[in-house]
Tab-separated table of C-alpha atoms in Angstrom:
chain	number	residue	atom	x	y	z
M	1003	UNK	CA	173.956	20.372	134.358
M	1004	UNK	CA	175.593	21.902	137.300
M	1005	UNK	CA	174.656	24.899	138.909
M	1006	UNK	CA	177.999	27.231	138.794
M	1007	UNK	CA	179.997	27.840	142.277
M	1008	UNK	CA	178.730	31.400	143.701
M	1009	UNK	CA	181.920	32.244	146.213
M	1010	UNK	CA	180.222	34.285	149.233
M	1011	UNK	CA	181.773	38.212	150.214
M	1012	UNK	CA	183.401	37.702	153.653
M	1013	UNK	CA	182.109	38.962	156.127
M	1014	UNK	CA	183.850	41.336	158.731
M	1015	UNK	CA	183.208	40.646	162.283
M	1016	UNK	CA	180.244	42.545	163.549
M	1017	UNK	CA	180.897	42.079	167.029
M	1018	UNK	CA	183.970	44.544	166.625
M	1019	UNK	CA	181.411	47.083	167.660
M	1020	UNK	CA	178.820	45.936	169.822
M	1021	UNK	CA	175.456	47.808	170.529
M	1022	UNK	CA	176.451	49.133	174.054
M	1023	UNK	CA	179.395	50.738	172.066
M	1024	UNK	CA	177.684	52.443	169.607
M	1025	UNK	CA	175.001	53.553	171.343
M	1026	UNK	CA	177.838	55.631	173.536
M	1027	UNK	CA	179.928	56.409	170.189
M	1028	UNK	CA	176.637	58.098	168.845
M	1029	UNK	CA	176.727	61.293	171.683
M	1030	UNK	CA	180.623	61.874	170.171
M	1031	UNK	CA	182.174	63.836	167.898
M	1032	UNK	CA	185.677	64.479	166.691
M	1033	UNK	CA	187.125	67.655	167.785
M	1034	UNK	CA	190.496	69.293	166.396
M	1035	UNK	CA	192.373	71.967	168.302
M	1036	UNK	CA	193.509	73.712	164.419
M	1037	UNK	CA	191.345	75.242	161.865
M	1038	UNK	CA	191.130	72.982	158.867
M	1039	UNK	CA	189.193	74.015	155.435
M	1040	UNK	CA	186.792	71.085	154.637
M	1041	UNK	CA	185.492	70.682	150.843
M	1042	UNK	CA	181.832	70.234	151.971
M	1043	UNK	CA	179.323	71.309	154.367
M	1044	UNK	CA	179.665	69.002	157.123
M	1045	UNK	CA	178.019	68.611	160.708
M	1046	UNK	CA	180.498	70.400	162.911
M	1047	UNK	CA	180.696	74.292	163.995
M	1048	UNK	CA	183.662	76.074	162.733
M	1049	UNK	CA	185.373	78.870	164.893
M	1050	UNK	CA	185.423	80.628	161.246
M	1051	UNK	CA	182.470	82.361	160.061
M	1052	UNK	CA	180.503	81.831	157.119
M	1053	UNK	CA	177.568	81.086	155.727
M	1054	UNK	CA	174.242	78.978	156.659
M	1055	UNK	CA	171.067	79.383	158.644
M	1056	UNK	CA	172.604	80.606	162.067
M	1057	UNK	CA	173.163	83.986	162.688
M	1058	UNK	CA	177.085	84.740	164.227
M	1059	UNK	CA	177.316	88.433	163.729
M	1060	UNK	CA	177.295	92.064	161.922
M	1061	UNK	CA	180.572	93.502	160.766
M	1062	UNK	CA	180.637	96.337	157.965
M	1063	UNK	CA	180.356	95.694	154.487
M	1064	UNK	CA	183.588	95.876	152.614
M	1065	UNK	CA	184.179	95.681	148.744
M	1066	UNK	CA	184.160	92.545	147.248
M	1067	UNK	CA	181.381	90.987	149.823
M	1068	UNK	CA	178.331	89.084	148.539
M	1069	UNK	CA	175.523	91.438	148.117
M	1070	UNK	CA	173.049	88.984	149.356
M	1071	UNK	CA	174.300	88.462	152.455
M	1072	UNK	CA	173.441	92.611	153.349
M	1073	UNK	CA	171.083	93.606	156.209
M	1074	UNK	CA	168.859	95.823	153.885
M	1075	UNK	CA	166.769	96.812	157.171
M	1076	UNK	CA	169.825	97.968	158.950
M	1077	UNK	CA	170.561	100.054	155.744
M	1078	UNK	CA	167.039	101.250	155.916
M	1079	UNK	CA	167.669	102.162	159.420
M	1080	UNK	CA	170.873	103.216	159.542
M	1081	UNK	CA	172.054	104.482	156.291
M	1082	UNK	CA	174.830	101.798	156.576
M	1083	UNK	CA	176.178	98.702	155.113
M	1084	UNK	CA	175.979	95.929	156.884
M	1085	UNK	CA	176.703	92.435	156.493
M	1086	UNK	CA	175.417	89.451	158.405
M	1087	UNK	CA	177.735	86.421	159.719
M	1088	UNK	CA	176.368	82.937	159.964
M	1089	UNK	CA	178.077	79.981	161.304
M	1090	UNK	CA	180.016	78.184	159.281
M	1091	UNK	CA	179.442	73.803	159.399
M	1092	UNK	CA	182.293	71.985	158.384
M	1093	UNK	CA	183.409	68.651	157.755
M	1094	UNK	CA	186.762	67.233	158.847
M	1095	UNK	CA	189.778	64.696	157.084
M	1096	UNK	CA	190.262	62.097	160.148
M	1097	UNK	CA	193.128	59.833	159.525
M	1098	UNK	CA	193.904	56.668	160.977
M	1099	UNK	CA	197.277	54.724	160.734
M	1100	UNK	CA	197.714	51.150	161.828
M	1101	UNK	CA	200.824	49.744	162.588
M	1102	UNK	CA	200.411	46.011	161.214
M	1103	UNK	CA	203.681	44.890	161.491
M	1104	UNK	CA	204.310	41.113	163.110
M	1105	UNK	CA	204.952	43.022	166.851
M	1106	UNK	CA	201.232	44.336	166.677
M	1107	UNK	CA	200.171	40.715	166.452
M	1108	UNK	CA	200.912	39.672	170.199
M	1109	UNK	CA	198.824	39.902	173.169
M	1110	UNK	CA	195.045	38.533	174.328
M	1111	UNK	CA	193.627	40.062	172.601
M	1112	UNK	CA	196.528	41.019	170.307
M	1113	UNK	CA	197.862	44.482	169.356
M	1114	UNK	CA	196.349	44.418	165.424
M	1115	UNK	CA	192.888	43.190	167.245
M	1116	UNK	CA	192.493	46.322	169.308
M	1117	UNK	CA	193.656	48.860	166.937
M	1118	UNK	CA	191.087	47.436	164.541
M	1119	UNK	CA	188.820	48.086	166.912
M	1120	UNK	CA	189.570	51.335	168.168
M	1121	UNK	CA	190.091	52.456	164.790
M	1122	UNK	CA	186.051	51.334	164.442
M	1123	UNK	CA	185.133	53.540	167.199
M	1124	UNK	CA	186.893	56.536	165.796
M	1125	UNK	CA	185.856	56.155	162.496
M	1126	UNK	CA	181.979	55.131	163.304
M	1127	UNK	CA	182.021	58.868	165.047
M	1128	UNK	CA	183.586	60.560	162.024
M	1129	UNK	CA	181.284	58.643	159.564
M	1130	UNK	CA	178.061	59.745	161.960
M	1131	UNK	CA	179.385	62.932	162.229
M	1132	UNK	CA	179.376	63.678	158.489
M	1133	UNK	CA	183.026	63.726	158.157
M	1134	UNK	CA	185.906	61.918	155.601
M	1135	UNK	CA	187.551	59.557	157.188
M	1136	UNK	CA	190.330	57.339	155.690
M	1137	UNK	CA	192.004	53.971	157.109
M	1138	UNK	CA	195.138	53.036	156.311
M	1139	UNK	CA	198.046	50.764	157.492
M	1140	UNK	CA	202.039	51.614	157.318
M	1141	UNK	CA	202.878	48.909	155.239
M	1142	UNK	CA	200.889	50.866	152.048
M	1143	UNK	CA	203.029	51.922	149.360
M	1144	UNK	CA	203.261	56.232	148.837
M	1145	UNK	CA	201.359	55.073	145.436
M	1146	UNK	CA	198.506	53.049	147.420
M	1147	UNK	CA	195.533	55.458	149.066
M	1148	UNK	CA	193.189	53.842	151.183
M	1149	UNK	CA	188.899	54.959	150.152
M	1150	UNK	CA	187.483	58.144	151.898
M	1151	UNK	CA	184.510	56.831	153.446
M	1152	UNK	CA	181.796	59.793	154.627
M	1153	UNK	CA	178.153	59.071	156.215
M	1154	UNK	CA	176.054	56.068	158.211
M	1155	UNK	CA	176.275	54.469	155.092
M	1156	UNK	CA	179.908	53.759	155.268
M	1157	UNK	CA	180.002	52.250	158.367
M	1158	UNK	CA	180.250	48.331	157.109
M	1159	UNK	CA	182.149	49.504	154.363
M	1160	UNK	CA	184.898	50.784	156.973
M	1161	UNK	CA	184.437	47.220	159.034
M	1162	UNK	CA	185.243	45.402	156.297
M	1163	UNK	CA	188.296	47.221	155.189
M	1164	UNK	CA	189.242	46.791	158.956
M	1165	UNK	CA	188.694	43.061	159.062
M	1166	UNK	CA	190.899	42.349	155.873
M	1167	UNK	CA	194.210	44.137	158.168
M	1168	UNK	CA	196.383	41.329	158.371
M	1169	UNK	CA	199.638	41.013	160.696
M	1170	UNK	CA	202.410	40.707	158.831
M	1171	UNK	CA	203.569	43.996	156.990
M	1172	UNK	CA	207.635	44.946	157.265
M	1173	UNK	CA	207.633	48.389	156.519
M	1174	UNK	CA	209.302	50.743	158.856
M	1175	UNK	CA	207.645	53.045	160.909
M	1176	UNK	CA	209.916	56.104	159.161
M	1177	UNK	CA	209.423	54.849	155.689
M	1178	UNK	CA	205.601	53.792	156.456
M	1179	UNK	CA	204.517	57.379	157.734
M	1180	UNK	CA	206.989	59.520	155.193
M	1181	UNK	CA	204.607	57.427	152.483
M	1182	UNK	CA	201.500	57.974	154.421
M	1183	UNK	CA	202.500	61.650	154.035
M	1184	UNK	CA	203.302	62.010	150.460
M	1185	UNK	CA	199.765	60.081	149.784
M	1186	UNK	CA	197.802	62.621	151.785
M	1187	UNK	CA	199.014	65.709	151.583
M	1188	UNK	CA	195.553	67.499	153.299
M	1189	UNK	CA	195.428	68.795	156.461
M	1190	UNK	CA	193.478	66.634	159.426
M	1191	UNK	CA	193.699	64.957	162.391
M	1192	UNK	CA	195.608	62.051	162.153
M	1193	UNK	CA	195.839	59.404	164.465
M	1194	UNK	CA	198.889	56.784	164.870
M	1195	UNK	CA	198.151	53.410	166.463
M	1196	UNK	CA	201.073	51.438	167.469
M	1197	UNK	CA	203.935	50.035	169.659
M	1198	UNK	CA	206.158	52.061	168.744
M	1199	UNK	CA	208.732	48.986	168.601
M	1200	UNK	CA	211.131	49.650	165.598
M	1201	UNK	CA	214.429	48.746	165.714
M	1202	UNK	CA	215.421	51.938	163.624
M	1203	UNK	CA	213.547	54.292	166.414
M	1204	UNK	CA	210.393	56.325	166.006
M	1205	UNK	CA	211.789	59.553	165.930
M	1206	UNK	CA	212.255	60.449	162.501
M	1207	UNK	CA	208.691	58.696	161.829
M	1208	UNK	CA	207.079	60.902	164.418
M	1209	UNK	CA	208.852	63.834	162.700
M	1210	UNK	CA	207.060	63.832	159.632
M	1211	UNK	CA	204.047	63.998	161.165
M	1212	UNK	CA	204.997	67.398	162.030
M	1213	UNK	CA	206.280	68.599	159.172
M	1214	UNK	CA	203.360	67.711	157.894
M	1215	UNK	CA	201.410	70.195	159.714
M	1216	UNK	CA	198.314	67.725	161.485
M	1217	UNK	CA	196.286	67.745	164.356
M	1218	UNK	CA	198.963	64.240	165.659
M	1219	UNK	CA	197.643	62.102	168.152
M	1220	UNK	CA	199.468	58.479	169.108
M	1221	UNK	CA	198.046	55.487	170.865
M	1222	UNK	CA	201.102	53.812	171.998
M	1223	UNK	CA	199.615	50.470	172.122
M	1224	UNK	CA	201.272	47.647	174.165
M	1225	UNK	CA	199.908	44.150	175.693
M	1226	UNK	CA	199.740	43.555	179.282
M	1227	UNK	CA	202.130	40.539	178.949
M	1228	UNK	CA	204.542	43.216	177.786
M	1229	UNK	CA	203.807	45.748	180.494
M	1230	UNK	CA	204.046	42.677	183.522
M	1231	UNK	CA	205.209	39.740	182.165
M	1232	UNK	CA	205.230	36.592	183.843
M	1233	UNK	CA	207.719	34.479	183.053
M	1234	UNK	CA	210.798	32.492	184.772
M	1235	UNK	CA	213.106	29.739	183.947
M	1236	UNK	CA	215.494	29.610	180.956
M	1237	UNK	CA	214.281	30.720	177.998
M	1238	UNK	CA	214.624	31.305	173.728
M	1239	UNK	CA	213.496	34.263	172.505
M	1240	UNK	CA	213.320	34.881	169.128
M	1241	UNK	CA	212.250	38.709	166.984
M	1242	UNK	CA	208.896	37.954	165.503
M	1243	UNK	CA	210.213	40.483	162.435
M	1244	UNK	CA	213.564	39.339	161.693
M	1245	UNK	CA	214.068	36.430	163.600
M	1246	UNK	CA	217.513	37.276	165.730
M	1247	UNK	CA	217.022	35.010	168.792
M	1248	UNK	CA	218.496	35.237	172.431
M	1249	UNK	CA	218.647	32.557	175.410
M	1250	UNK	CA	217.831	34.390	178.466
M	1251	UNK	CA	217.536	33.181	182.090
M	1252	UNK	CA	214.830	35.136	183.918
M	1253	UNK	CA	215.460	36.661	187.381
M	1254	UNK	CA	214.415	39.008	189.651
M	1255	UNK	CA	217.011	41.667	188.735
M	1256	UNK	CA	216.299	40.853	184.934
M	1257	UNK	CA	212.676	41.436	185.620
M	1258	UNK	CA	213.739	44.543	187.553
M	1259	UNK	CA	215.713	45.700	184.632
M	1260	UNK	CA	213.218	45.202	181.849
M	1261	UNK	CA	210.481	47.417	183.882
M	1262	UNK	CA	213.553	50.147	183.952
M	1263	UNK	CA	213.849	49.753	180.418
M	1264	UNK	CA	210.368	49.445	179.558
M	1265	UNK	CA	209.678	53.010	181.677
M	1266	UNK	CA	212.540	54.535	180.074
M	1267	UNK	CA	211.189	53.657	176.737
M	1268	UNK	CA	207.258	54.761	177.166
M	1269	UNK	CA	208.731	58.076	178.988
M	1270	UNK	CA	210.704	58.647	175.969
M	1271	UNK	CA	208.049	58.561	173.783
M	1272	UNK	CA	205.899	60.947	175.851
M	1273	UNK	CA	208.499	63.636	175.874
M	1274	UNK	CA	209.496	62.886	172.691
M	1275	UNK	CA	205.704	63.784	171.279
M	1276	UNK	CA	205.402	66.708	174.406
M	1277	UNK	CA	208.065	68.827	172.715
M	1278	UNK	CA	206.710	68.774	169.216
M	1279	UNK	CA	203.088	68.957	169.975
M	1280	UNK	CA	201.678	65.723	169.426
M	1281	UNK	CA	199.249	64.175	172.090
M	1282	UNK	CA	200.527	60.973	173.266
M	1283	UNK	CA	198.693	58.147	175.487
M	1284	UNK	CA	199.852	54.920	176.643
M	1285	UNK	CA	197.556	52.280	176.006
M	1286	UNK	CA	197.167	48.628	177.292
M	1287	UNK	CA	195.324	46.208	175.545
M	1288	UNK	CA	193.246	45.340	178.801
M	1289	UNK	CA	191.359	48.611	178.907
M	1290	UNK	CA	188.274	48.660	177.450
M	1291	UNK	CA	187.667	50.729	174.033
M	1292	UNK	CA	184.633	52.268	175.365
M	1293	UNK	CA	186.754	53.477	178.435
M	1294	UNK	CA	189.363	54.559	176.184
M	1295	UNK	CA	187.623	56.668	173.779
M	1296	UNK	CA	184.712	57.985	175.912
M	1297	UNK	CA	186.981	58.651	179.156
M	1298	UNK	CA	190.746	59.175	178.139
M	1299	UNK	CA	190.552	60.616	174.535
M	1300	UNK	CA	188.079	62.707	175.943
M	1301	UNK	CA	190.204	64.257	178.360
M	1302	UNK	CA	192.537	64.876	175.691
M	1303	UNK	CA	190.669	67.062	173.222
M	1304	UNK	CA	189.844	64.172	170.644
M	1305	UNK	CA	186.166	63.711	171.133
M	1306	UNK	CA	183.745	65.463	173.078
């Protein structure tokens, strides 16, 4: 008699964070420039006081405070009531939003690969650091929530979940992030990975984001064959998403033209996310993740 056929769990790939990279992602932590009520105690200080086993502060006692929390020496002392403040520890909501449209799957090594990957980083941090963190991707439906993940623990949880991101998802960016909205309604830092490369804009996608009240940060994420491409001679292009095609002949001037146009479109963005508050970074798919989170997010206010 046969022996039944055990299918094995995939695997995700390991080497998405190496040891070099973790062993720099474990001196991080997520920082968020607005005050956000967590549901549990977490591992980071909160600029609000409350209550745990480091003294902040006296102020006077006022009706309604916990008795417990009274300085009954001070009373002794002073024939006043006084309360003590302690720092409060807090955990944080840390969102991340892949773009995993067919555009994202271009480039050595492509788009999707590197978000996946920086999305590790991030979230290993988070995860070490005590707080929720969430992965999702714009093509998931207002009804579909990705897990919260929270502690070490998590960590190949969260790989896996990255690995399974396939390229191939056709939701807009507007509709993708109005849904992502609607499904998480908390407050959070919230990052955006992608290229930004929607034919209906990324305006009104962006714009929900601040309606929504979040601590907004976008990695506009291109390849370097997009940023300098080399390429001459006649040639058939064809949309990867909805397959409208165009026979070009590539010249200096057209070269020329496409770096105007390219410019034009990256400056756009930047303004675009200036005025309404949302940090914004340019990203090529050459720079190192390590480099990326431990140098430029730094200098940005994301980790520290």
């Amino acid at each position: 008699m046969s022996s039944p056929t055990v299918t094995p769990t995939p695997k995700p790939k390991a080497e998405i964070l190496t040891p070099e990279l973790l062993a720099q992602l474990e001196r991080l932590e997520l920082v968020t420039r607005k005050i956000f009520r967590g549901r549990m105690k977490g591992e980071r200080r909160s600029k609000r006081k409350g209550q745990s086993v480091e003294f902040a502060d006296f102020r006077n006692y006022v009706a309604g405070d916990d008795l417990r929390l009274l300085d009954w020496n001070l009373y002794a002392r002073l024939d006043k009531l006084i309360v003590k403040l302690f720092m409060e520890e807090e955990d944080l909501h840390f969102y991340t939003l892949i773009d995993a449209s067919m555009s994202m799957d271009f480039g050595t090594p492509t788009k999707l690969e590197y978000a996946k990957q920086l999305a590790a980083a991030l979230g290993f941090i988070g995860l070490v650091r005590a707080d929720r963190v969430r992965i999702e991707t714009i093509g998931q439906s207002a009804a579909q929530r990705g897990p919260v993940l929270r502690g070490r623990s998590s960590v190949w949880r969260m790989l896996q979940q990255l690995d399974a991101i396939k390229a191939g998802e056709q939701t807009s960016l507007a509709a993708g992030v109005k849904n992502f909205c609607i499904r998480n309604p908390g407050k959070g830092i919230v990052l955006l990975i992608s290229d930004l490369m929607d034919k209906q804009g990324y305006e009104t996608a962006l714009r929900y984001f601040v309606s929504h009240e979040m601590d907004c940060y976008v990695i506009h994420l291109l390849s370097q064959e997009e940023l300098q491409p080399d390429v001459k001679g006649d040639l058939k292009l064809v949309d990867c998403e909805d397959a409208d095609e165009a026979e070009i002949t590539v010249s200096a001037p057209l070269l020329a033209r496409y770096q105007q146009t390219l410019t034009a479109f990256t400056r756009g963005a930047q303004e675009f996310c200036t005025r309404r508050g949302i940090h914004y970074m340019l990203a090529n798919n050459q720079l190192p993740v390590a480099d990326l989170v431990g140098q430029h997010l730094r200098r940005r206010g994301l980790v520290r």
